[in-house]
Structures are given as C-alpha cells and as structure tokens.
Amino acid sequence: QVQPVESGGGSVQPGGSLRLSCKASVSGFTFGAYCMGWFRQAPGKEREGVAHIDSDGATKYADSVKGRFTISQGDGKRTLYLEMNSLKPEDTAMYYCAAMKGWLLGDSCSGGQNIWGQGTQVTVSS
C-alpha cells in the first residue's frame, strides 16, 4: 500500500525553525481524500498527536504547539507540511506523518486506521 515518507528533520537551536514534508511513496499520489496528521515521540514517552488536517482543510493542534506550528497541504495535496517555529528543546522527538481514510473528530483523525511513515528526527538543542 501507499505509505507516507517524511523529510526535513534536523538539528536546530532553540528559537529556530524547521519545515517537515510528507509525500506518498508512490509518485503523484495525492492525500486529498485522507485525514492527515503529524505525530511525535520523544525517548521514553508515548507517541502524541501534534497537528491534524482533514480533506476540507480544517485543522487541529495540540495545546503545546498552538501558535508555533502550522500544518498545511500543497502541491495539489501531494505534500503535507509542518512548519515549526519558535522551537523548544521539548520539541525534540521523532516526527511521524500519518494518513487515514477518515475525518477530523475532536483533536485527531477518526474512522479508519493510520498509515504511518518511518519518521524524521527533530533535535532542538543549544
């Protein structure tokens, strides 16, 4: 099946910015009918939802990233982005993209099973 592929992670100083991207493993595939999400998992912690966007463009954010992170889609919904600004050391984690044939319900996507990417590491450190 088609899988998300993340890119754009790296190391940055506190207060810096990064933009993560997520594309399908099959060239040209669009996520237009999917509910998409960015998740993260720090060492020793559970995976948590960061931001979600549905097929109509409605978005939801975790309280910890509101006002700093922006989820969006581009390239005809072939690419999912996560713009991260004012990064903090506590944002350090592996970031995952997930696609679900579902809808936004509450703070996350619902109605199906997440298809996960392999993740991209984000490290915020001075």
Tab-separated table of C-alpha atoms in Angstrom:
chain	number	residue	atom	x	y	z
A	1	GLN	CA	0.000	0.000	0.000
A	2	VAL	CA	0.995	3.622	-0.374
A	3	GLN	CA	2.985	4.906	2.581
A	4	PRO	CA	3.871	8.418	3.729
A	5	VAL	CA	7.542	9.408	3.526
A	6	GLU	CA	8.757	12.193	5.792
A	7	SER	CA	11.684	14.560	5.247
A	8	GLY	CA	13.025	17.850	6.577
A	9	GLY	CA	14.103	16.905	10.069
A	10	GLY	CA	17.405	18.022	11.541
A	11	SER	CA	19.114	19.836	14.367
A	12	VAL	CA	18.275	23.407	15.263
A	13	GLN	CA	18.896	25.798	18.126
A	14	PRO	CA	16.093	26.867	20.464
A	15	GLY	CA	14.001	29.561	18.830
A	16	GLY	CA	14.785	28.240	15.369
A	17	SER	CA	12.512	26.887	12.655
A	18	LEU	CA	12.131	23.769	10.552
A	19	ARG	CA	9.672	22.640	7.909
A	20	LEU	CA	8.799	18.974	7.673
A	21	SER	CA	7.373	17.467	4.500
A	22	CYS	CA	5.448	14.285	3.861
A	23	LYS	CA	4.840	12.730	0.458
A	24	ALA	CA	3.446	9.404	-0.658
A	25	SER	CA	5.790	6.541	-1.528
A	26	VAL	CA	4.131	6.394	-4.959
A	27	SER	CA	4.951	9.336	-7.196
A	28	GLY	CA	1.976	11.568	-7.947
A	29	PHE	CA	-0.303	10.075	-5.295
A	30	THR	CA	-2.463	12.655	-3.543
A	31	PHE	CA	-3.729	12.637	0.024
A	32	GLY	CA	-6.800	14.635	-0.993
A	33	ALA	CA	-9.339	12.168	0.421
A	34	TYR	CA	-7.394	11.499	3.619
A	35	CYS	CA	-7.317	12.964	7.079
A	36	MET	CA	-3.635	13.653	7.768
A	37	GLY	CA	-1.689	14.060	10.943
A	38	TRP	CA	1.736	14.770	12.358
A	39	PHE	CA	2.735	12.869	15.477
A	40	ARG	CA	5.884	12.819	17.557
A	41	GLN	CA	7.559	10.509	20.008
A	42	ALA	CA	10.334	11.508	22.362
A	43	PRO	CA	12.583	8.909	24.030
A	44	GLY	CA	10.775	7.242	26.914
A	45	LYS	CA	7.463	8.877	26.064
A	46	GLU	CA	4.329	7.805	24.241
A	47	ARG	CA	3.585	8.944	20.712
A	48	GLU	CA	1.434	12.056	20.733
A	49	GLY	CA	-0.582	13.891	18.115
A	50	VAL	CA	0.822	17.286	17.151
A	51	ALA	CA	-1.413	18.564	14.345
A	52	HIS	CA	-4.123	17.244	12.050
A	53	ILE	CA	-5.805	18.401	8.848
A	54	ASP	CA	-8.817	16.915	7.103
A	55	SER	CA	-9.800	16.820	3.447
A	56	ASP	CA	-11.678	20.128	3.809
A	57	GLY	CA	-8.656	21.872	5.286
A	58	ALA	CA	-9.901	22.013	8.870
A	59	THR	CA	-7.028	21.802	11.353
A	60	LYS	CA	-6.433	20.880	14.975
A	61	TYR	CA	-3.326	21.370	17.106
A	62	ALA	CA	-2.026	20.079	20.378
A	63	ASP	CA	-2.011	22.806	23.026
A	64	SER	CA	1.774	22.532	23.322
A	65	VAL	CA	2.313	23.685	19.722
A	66	LYS	CA	-0.557	26.123	19.126
A	67	GLY	CA	0.698	29.394	17.724
A	68	ARG	CA	4.104	27.894	16.837
A	69	PHE	CA	3.358	25.058	14.397
A	70	THR	CA	1.294	25.161	11.204
A	71	ILE	CA	0.027	22.138	9.277
A	72	SER	CA	-0.803	22.583	5.617
A	73	GLN	CA	-1.032	20.803	2.285
A	74	GLY	CA	0.450	21.822	-1.032
A	75	ASP	CA	1.332	20.656	-4.492
A	76	GLY	CA	-2.248	19.643	-5.178
A	77	LYS	CA	-2.421	17.799	-1.840
A	78	ARG	CA	0.528	15.644	-2.817
A	79	THR	CA	2.569	17.041	0.065
A	80	LEU	CA	1.797	17.562	3.737
A	81	TYR	CA	3.826	20.161	5.624
A	82	LEU	CA	4.513	21.011	9.229
A	83	GLU	CA	6.016	24.454	9.673
A	84	MET	CA	7.625	24.630	13.099
A	85	ASN	CA	8.685	27.973	14.565
A	86	SER	CA	9.999	29.075	17.954
A	87	LEU	CA	11.256	25.563	18.563
A	88	LYS	CA	11.960	24.468	22.114
A	89	PRO	CA	14.149	21.664	23.478
A	90	GLU	CA	10.961	19.831	24.488
A	91	ASP	CA	10.019	19.631	20.798
A	92	THR	CA	12.880	17.180	20.312
A	93	ALA	CA	11.396	13.918	19.038
A	94	MET	CA	10.940	11.613	16.085
A	95	TYR	CA	8.181	13.117	13.967
A	96	TYR	CA	5.806	10.886	12.019
A	97	CYS	CA	3.334	11.569	9.255
A	98	ALA	CA	0.124	9.540	9.204
A	99	ALA	CA	-2.684	9.214	6.674
A	100	MET	CA	-6.172	7.947	7.417
A	101	LYS	CA	-9.239	7.489	5.234
A	102	GLY	CA	-11.385	9.253	7.767
A	103	TRP	CA	-12.354	12.620	9.144
A	104	LEU	CA	-11.367	15.058	11.839
A	105	LEU	CA	-13.185	14.279	15.087
A	106	GLY	CA	-12.180	16.167	18.202
A	107	ASP	CA	-8.438	16.572	18.229
A	108	SER	CA	-7.492	13.860	15.761
A	109	CYS	CA	-8.488	11.852	12.719
A	110	SER	CA	-11.058	9.103	13.142
A	111	GLY	CA	-12.916	6.480	11.116
A	112	GLY	CA	-10.047	4.369	9.887
A	113	GLN	CA	-6.545	3.126	10.506
A	114	ASN	CA	-3.451	5.323	10.351
A	115	ILE	CA	-0.886	4.527	7.689
A	116	TRP	CA	2.445	5.527	9.208
A	117	GLY	CA	5.629	6.865	7.757
A	118	GLN	CA	9.093	5.939	9.045
A	119	GLY	CA	9.680	9.231	10.790
A	120	THR	CA	12.179	12.071	10.695
A	121	GLN	CA	14.233	13.203	13.689
A	122	VAL	CA	13.984	16.734	15.047
A	123	THR	CA	16.531	17.826	17.658
A	124	VAL	CA	16.355	21.209	19.350
A	125	SER	CA	19.469	21.956	21.340
A	126	SER	CA	21.933	24.725	22.005
